[in-house]
CSV table of C-alpha atoms in Angstrom, one decimal:
chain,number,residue,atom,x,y,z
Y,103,UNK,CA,189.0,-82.5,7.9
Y,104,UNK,CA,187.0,-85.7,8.6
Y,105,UNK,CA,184.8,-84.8,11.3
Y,106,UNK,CA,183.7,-81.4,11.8
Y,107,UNK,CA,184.7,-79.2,15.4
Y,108,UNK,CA,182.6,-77.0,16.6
Y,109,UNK,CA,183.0,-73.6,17.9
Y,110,UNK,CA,181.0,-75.0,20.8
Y,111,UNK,CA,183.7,-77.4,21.2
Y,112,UNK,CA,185.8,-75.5,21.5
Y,113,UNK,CA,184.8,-72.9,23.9
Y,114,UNK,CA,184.0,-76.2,26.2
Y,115,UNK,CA,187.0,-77.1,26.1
Y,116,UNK,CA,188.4,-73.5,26.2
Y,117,UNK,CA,186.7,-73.7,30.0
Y,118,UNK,CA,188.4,-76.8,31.2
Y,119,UNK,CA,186.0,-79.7,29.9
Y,120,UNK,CA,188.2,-82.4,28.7
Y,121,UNK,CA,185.2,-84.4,27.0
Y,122,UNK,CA,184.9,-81.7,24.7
Y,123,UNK,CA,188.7,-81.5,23.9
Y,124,UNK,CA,188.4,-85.7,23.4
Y,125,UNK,CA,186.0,-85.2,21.0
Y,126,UNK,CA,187.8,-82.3,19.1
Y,127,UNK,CA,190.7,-84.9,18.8
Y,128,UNK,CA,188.8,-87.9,17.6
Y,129,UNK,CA,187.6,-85.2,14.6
Y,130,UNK,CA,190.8,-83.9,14.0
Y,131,UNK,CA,193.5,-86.7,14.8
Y,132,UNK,CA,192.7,-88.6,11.6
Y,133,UNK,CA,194.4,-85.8,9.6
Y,134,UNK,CA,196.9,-84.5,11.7
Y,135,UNK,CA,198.1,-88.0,12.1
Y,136,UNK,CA,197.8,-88.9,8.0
Y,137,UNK,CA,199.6,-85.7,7.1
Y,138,UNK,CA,202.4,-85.9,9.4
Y,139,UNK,CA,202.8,-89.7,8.6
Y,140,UNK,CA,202.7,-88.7,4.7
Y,141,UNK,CA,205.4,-86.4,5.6
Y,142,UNK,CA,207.9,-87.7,7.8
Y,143,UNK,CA,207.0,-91.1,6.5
Y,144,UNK,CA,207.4,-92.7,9.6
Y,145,UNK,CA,204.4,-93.8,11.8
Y,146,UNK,CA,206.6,-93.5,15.4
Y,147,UNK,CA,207.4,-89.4,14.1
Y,148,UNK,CA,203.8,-89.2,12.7
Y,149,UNK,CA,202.2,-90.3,16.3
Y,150,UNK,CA,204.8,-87.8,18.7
Y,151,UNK,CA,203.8,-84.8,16.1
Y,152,UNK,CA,200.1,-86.2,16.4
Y,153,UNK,CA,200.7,-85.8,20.8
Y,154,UNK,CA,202.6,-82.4,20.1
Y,155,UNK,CA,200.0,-80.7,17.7
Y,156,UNK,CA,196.8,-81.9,20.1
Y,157,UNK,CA,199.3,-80.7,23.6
Y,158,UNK,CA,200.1,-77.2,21.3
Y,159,UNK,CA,196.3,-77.1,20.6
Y,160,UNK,CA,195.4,-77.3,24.3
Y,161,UNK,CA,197.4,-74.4,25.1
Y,162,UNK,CA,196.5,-72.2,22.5
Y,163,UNK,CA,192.7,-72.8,23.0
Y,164,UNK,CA,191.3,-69.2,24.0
Y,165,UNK,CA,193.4,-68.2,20.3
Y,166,UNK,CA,190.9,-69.7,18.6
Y,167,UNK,CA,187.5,-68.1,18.1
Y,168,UNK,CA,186.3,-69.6,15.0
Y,169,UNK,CA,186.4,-73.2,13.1
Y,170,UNK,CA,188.4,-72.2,10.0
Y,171,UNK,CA,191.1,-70.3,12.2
Y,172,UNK,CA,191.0,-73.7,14.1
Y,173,UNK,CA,191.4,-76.1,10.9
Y,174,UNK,CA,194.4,-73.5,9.7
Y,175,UNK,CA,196.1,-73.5,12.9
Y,176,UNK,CA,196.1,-77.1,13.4
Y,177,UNK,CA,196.9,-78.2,9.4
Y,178,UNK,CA,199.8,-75.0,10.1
Y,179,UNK,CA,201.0,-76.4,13.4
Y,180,UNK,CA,201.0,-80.2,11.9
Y,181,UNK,CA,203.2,-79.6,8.9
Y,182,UNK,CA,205.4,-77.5,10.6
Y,183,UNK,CA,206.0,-79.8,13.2
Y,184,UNK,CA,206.5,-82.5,10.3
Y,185,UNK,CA,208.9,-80.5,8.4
Y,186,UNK,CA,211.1,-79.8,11.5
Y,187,UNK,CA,211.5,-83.6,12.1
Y,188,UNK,CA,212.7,-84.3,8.5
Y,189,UNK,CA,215.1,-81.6,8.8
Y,190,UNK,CA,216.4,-83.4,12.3
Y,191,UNK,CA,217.1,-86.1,10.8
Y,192,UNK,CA,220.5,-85.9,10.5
Y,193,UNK,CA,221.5,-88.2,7.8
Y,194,UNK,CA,219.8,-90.0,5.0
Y,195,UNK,CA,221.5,-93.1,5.8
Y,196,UNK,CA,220.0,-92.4,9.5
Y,197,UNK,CA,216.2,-92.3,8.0
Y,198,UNK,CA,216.9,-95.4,5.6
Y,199,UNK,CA,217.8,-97.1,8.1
Y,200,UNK,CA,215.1,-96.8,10.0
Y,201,UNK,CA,213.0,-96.7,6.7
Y,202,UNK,CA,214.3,-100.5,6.3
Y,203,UNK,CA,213.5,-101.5,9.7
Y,204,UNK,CA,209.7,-100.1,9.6
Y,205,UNK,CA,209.7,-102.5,6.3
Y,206,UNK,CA,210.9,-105.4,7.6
Y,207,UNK,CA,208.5,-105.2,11.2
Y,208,UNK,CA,205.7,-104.8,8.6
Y,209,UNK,CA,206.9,-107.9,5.9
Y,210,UNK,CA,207.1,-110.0,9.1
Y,211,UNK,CA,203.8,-110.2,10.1
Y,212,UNK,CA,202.7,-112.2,7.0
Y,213,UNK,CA,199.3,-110.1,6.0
Y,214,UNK,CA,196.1,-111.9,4.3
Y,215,UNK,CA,195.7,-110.7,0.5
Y,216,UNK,CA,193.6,-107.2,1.1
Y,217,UNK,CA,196.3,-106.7,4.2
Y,218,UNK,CA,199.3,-107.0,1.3
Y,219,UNK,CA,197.7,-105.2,-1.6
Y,220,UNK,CA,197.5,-102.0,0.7
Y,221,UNK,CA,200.9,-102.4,2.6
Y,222,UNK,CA,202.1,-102.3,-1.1
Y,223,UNK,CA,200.1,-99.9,-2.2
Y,224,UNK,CA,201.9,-98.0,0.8
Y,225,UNK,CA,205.0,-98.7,0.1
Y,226,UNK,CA,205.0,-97.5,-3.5
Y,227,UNK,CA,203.3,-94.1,-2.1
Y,228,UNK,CA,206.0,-94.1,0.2
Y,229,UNK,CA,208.9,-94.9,-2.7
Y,230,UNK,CA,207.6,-91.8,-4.2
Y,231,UNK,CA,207.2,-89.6,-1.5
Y,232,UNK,CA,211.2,-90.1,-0.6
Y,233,UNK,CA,211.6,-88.9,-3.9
Y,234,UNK,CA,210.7,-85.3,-2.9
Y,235,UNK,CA,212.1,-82.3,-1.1
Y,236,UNK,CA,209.7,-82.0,2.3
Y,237,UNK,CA,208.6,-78.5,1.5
Y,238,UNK,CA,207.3,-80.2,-1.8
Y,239,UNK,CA,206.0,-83.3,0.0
Y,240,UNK,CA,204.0,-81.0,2.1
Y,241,UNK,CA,202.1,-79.0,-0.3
Y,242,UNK,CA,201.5,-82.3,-2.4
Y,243,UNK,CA,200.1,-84.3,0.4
Y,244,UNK,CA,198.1,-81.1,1.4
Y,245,UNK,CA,196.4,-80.9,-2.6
Y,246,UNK,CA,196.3,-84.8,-3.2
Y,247,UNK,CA,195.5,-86.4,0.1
Y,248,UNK,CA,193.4,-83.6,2.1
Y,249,UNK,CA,192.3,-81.8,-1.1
Y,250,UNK,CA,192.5,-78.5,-0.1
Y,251,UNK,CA,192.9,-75.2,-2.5
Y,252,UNK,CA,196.1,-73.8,-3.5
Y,253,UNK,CA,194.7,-70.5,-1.5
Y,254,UNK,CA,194.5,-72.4,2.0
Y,255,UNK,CA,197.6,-74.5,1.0
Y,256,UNK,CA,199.4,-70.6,0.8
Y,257,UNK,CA,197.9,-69.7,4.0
Y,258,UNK,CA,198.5,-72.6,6.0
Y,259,UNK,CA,202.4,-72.3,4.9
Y,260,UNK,CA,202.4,-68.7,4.7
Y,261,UNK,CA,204.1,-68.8,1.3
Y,262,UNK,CA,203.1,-66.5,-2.0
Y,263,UNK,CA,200.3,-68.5,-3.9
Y,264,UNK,CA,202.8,-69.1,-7.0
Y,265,UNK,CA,205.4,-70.8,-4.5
Y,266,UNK,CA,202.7,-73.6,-4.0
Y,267,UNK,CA,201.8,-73.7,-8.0
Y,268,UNK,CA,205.5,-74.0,-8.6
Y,269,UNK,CA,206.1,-76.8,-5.6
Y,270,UNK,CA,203.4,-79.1,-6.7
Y,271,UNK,CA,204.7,-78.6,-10.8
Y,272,UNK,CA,207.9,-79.7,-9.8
Y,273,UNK,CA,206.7,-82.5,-7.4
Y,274,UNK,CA,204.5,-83.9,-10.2
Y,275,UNK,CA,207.1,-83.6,-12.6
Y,276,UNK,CA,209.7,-85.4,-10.0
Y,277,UNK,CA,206.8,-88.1,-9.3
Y,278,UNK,CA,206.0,-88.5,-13.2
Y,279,UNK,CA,209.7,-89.2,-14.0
Y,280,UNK,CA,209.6,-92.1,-10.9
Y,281,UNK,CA,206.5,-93.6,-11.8
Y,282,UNK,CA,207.8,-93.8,-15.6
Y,283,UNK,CA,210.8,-95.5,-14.6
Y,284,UNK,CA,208.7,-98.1,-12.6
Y,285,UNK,CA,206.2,-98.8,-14.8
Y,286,UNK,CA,203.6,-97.3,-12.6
Y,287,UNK,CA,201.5,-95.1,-14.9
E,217,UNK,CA,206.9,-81.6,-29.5
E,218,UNK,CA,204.7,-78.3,-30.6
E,219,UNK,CA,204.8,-75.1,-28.1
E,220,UNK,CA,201.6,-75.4,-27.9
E,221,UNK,CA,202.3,-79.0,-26.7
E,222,UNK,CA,204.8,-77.5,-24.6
E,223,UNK,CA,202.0,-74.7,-22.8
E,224,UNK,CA,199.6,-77.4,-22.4
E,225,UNK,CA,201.8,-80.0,-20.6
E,226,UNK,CA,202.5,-77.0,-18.5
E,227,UNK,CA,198.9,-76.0,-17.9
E,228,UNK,CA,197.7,-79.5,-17.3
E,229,UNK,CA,200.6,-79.8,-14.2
E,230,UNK,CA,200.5,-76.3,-13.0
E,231,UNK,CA,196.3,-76.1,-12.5
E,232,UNK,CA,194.0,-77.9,-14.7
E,233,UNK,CA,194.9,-81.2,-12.8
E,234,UNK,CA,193.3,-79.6,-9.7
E,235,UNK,CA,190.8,-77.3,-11.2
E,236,UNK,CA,192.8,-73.7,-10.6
E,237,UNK,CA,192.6,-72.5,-13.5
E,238,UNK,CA,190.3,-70.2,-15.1
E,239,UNK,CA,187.8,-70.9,-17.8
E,240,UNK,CA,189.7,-69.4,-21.1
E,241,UNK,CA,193.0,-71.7,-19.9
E,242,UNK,CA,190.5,-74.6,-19.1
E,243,UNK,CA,188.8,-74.5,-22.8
E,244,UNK,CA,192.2,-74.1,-24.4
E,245,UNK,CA,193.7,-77.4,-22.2
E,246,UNK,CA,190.3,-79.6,-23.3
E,247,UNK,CA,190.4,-78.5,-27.3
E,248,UNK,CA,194.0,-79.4,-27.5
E,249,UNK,CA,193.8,-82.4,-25.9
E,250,UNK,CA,190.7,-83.6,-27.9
E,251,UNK,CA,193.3,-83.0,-31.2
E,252,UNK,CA,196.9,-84.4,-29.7
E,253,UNK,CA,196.8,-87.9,-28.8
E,254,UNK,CA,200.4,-87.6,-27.0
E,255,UNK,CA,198.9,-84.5,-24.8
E,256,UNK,CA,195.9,-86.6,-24.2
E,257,UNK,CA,198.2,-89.7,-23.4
E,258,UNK,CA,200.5,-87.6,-20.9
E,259,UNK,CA,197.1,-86.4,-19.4
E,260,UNK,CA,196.0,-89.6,-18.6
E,261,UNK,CA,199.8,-90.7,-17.3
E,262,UNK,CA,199.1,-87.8,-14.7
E,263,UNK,CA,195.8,-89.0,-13.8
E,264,UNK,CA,197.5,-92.5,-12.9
E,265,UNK,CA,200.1,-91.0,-10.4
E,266,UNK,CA,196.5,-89.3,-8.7
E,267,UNK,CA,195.2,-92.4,-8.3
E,268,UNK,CA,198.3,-93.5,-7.0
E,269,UNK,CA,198.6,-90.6,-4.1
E,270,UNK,CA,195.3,-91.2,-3.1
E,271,UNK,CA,195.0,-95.1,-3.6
E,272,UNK,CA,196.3,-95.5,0.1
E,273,UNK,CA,194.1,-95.5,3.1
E,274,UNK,CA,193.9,-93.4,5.9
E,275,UNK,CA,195.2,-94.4,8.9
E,276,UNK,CA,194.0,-93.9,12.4
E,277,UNK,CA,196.7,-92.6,14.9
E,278,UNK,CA,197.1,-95.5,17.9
E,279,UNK,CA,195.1,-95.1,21.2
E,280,UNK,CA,198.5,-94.7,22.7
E,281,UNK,CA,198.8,-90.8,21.5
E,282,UNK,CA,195.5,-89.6,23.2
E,283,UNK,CA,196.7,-91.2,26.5
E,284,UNK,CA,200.3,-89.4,25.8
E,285,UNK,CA,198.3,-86.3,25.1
E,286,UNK,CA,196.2,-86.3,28.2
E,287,UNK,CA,199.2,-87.3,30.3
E,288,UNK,CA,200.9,-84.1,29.0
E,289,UNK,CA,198.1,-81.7,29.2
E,290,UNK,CA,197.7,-83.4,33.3
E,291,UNK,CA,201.8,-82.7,33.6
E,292,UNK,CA,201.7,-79.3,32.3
E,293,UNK,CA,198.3,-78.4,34.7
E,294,UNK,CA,200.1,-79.8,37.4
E,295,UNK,CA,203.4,-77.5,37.3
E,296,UNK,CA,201.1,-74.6,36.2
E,297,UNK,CA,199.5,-75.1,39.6
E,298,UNK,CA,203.0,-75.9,41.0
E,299,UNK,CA,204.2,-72.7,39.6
E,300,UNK,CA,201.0,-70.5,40.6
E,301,UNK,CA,201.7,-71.8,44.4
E,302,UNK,CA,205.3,-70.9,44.4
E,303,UNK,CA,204.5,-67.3,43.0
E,304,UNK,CA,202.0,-66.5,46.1
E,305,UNK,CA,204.8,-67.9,48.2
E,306,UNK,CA,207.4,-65.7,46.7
E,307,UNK,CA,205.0,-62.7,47.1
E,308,UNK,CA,203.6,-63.1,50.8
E,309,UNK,CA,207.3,-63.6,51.3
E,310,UNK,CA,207.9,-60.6,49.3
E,311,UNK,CA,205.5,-58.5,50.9
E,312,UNK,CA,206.3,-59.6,54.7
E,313,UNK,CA,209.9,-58.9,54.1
E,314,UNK,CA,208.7,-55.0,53.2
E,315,UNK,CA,206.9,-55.0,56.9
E,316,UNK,CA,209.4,-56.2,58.6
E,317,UNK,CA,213.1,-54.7,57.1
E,318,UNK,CA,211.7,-50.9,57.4
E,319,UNK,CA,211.8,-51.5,61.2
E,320,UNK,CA,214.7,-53.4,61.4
E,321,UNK,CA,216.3,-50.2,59.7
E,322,UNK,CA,215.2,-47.5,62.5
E,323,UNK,CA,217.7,-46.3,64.4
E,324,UNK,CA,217.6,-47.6,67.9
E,325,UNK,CA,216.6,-45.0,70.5
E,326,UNK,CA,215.4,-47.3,73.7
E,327,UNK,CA,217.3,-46.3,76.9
E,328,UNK,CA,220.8,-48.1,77.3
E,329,UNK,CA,222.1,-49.1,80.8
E,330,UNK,CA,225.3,-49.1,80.8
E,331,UNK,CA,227.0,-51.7,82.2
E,332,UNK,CA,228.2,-51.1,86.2
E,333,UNK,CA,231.9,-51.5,85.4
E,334,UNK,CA,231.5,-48.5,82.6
E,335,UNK,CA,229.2,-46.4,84.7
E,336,UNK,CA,231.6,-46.3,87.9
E,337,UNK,CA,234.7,-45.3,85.0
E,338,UNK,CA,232.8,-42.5,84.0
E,339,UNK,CA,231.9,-41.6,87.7
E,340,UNK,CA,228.3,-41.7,87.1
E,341,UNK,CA,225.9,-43.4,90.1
E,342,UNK,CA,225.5,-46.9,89.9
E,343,UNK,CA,221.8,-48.1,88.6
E,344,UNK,CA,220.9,-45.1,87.1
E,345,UNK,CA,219.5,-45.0,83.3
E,346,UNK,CA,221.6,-43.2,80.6
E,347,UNK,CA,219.9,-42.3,76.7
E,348,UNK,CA,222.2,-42.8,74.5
E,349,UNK,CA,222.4,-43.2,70.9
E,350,UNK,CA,224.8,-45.7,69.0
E,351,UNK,CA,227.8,-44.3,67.6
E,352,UNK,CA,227.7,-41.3,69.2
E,353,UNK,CA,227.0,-40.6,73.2
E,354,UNK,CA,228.5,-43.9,73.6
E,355,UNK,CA,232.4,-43.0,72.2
E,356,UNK,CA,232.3,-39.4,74.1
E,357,UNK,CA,231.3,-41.3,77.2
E,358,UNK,CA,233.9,-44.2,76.6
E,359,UNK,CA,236.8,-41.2,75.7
């Protein structure tokens, strides 16, 4: 988590001040919004989960008594929320669709050098990422984007600890097999 | 490819890449890879694709979303209060419909005067007060 939230924060904004829950969501945004994005792979589905985790979170405030139960509740409450908009997508044609269009909005507005080299860089990530099933593009983005432990990864999903080992070895083993292909490694 | 090739590659994707494994699996990862250059090779290949994964900035979510978010936390206050309003309603209405049917409900036992053109039928004197109760003086007097 970028910025750190504080149990006084939270029992601000527990009581109704709405400073206090601004400031919980500049902290905590960042990652809800990276994580969802990383896993729908669309920024329009990444920014309605972003609004539904933070509404969710406003709701459920006097549930959370600690930090940590905070952090798992909202990384919980994000990928869920990701994972049920892949699977309403109803058809892969559907998503490349709109995959294509998101490309093309971004290609047109001709981007200086830096602006390229990390729209590419985004787009390769992104290449890969399709390549996966979203219960595997979770727990990767979880290990190699947020960093966290394949013990918090298992609570967040609420999955044995060897389903994540076994996730991640066969996303890495999908994403090895891409990147060989392309020439990427 | 040697099985201990085999184990290692399996190690190396399944915990040694993000430091979950224990220190006997860690040693026996490192001395195998310092003596098999195609191990060491596939090692750094998996290094690569981290970079990869994590070679993309973060992105901030649009200003747009806190507004949404605030808009929906106002909506959802508002018909909570909406809600709470049209619960005390529903109770005062609740409880004044508990006063009032109970006495509705009595039976009726204020004098009746009968009307002159049933009084002088029945031969009784004109003006003058009868009790009665509904459903039953009444239909003896009227038969």
């Amino acid at each position: 988590m970028e910025n750190t939230i504080t149990e006084d924060m939270i029992a601000r904004a527990r009581d109704g001040d709405m400073d206090a829950f601004e400031r919980i969501y500049r902290a905590a945004s960042g990652f809800v919004y990276n994580v969802a994005l990383r896993i729908t792979r669309h920024s329009s589905d990444a920014e309605d989960v972003t609004q539904e985790v933070f509404v969710k979170m406003h709701r459920n405030l006097k549930e959370f008594r600690l930090q940590s139960s905070c952090k798992t509740w909202l990384y919980r409450i994000t990928v869920n929320s990701a994972l049920s908009r892949c699977r309403r997508l109803t058809t892969e044609q559907g998503a490349m669709a709109r995959y294509r269009n998101e490309v093309e909005v971004e290609n047109s507005a001709s981007p200086d050098a830096g602006e390229k080299q990390i729209g590419d860089r985004r787009r390769i990530l992104d290449a890969m990422l399709s390549e996966l099933e979203p219960d595997q593009r979770a727990c990767l983005v979880m290990r190699e984007m947020e960093g966290l432990a394949y013990a918090e990864i298992a609570e967040i999903l609420r999955v044995p600890l060897n389903t994540v080992r076994s996730r991640l070895h066969r996303a890495r083993k999908t994403l090895m097999a891409y990147a060989r292909k392309e020439a990427l490694v | 490819m040697k099985r201990t090739c085999d184990r290692t590659l399996t190690l190396i994707n399944n915990g040694y890449l993000d430091g979950e494994l224990g220190p006997a699996e860690t040693a026996e990862v490192e001395t195998h890879l310092r003596d098999c250059p195609a191990c060491r090779e596939t090692a750094r290949q998996f290094s690569a694709l981290e970079l990869i994964l994590r070679s993309v900035p973060r992105e901030s979510p649009p200003e747009n979303v806190w507004h949404g978010v605030k808009a929906a936390i106002a909506g959802h206050s508002r018909r909570l209060r909406a809600g709470k309003f049209v619960f005390a309603l529903a109770a005062a209405a609740a409880v004044a419909l508990m006063v009032i049917i109970p006495g509705l409900l009595e039976p009726q036992s204020a004098p009746l005067a009968l009307p002159p053109s049933l009084a002088s039928l029945s031969g009784l004197d004109e003006g003058r007060d009868l009790n009665v109760n509904f459903g039953s003086t009444i239909e003896q007097l009227l038969m």
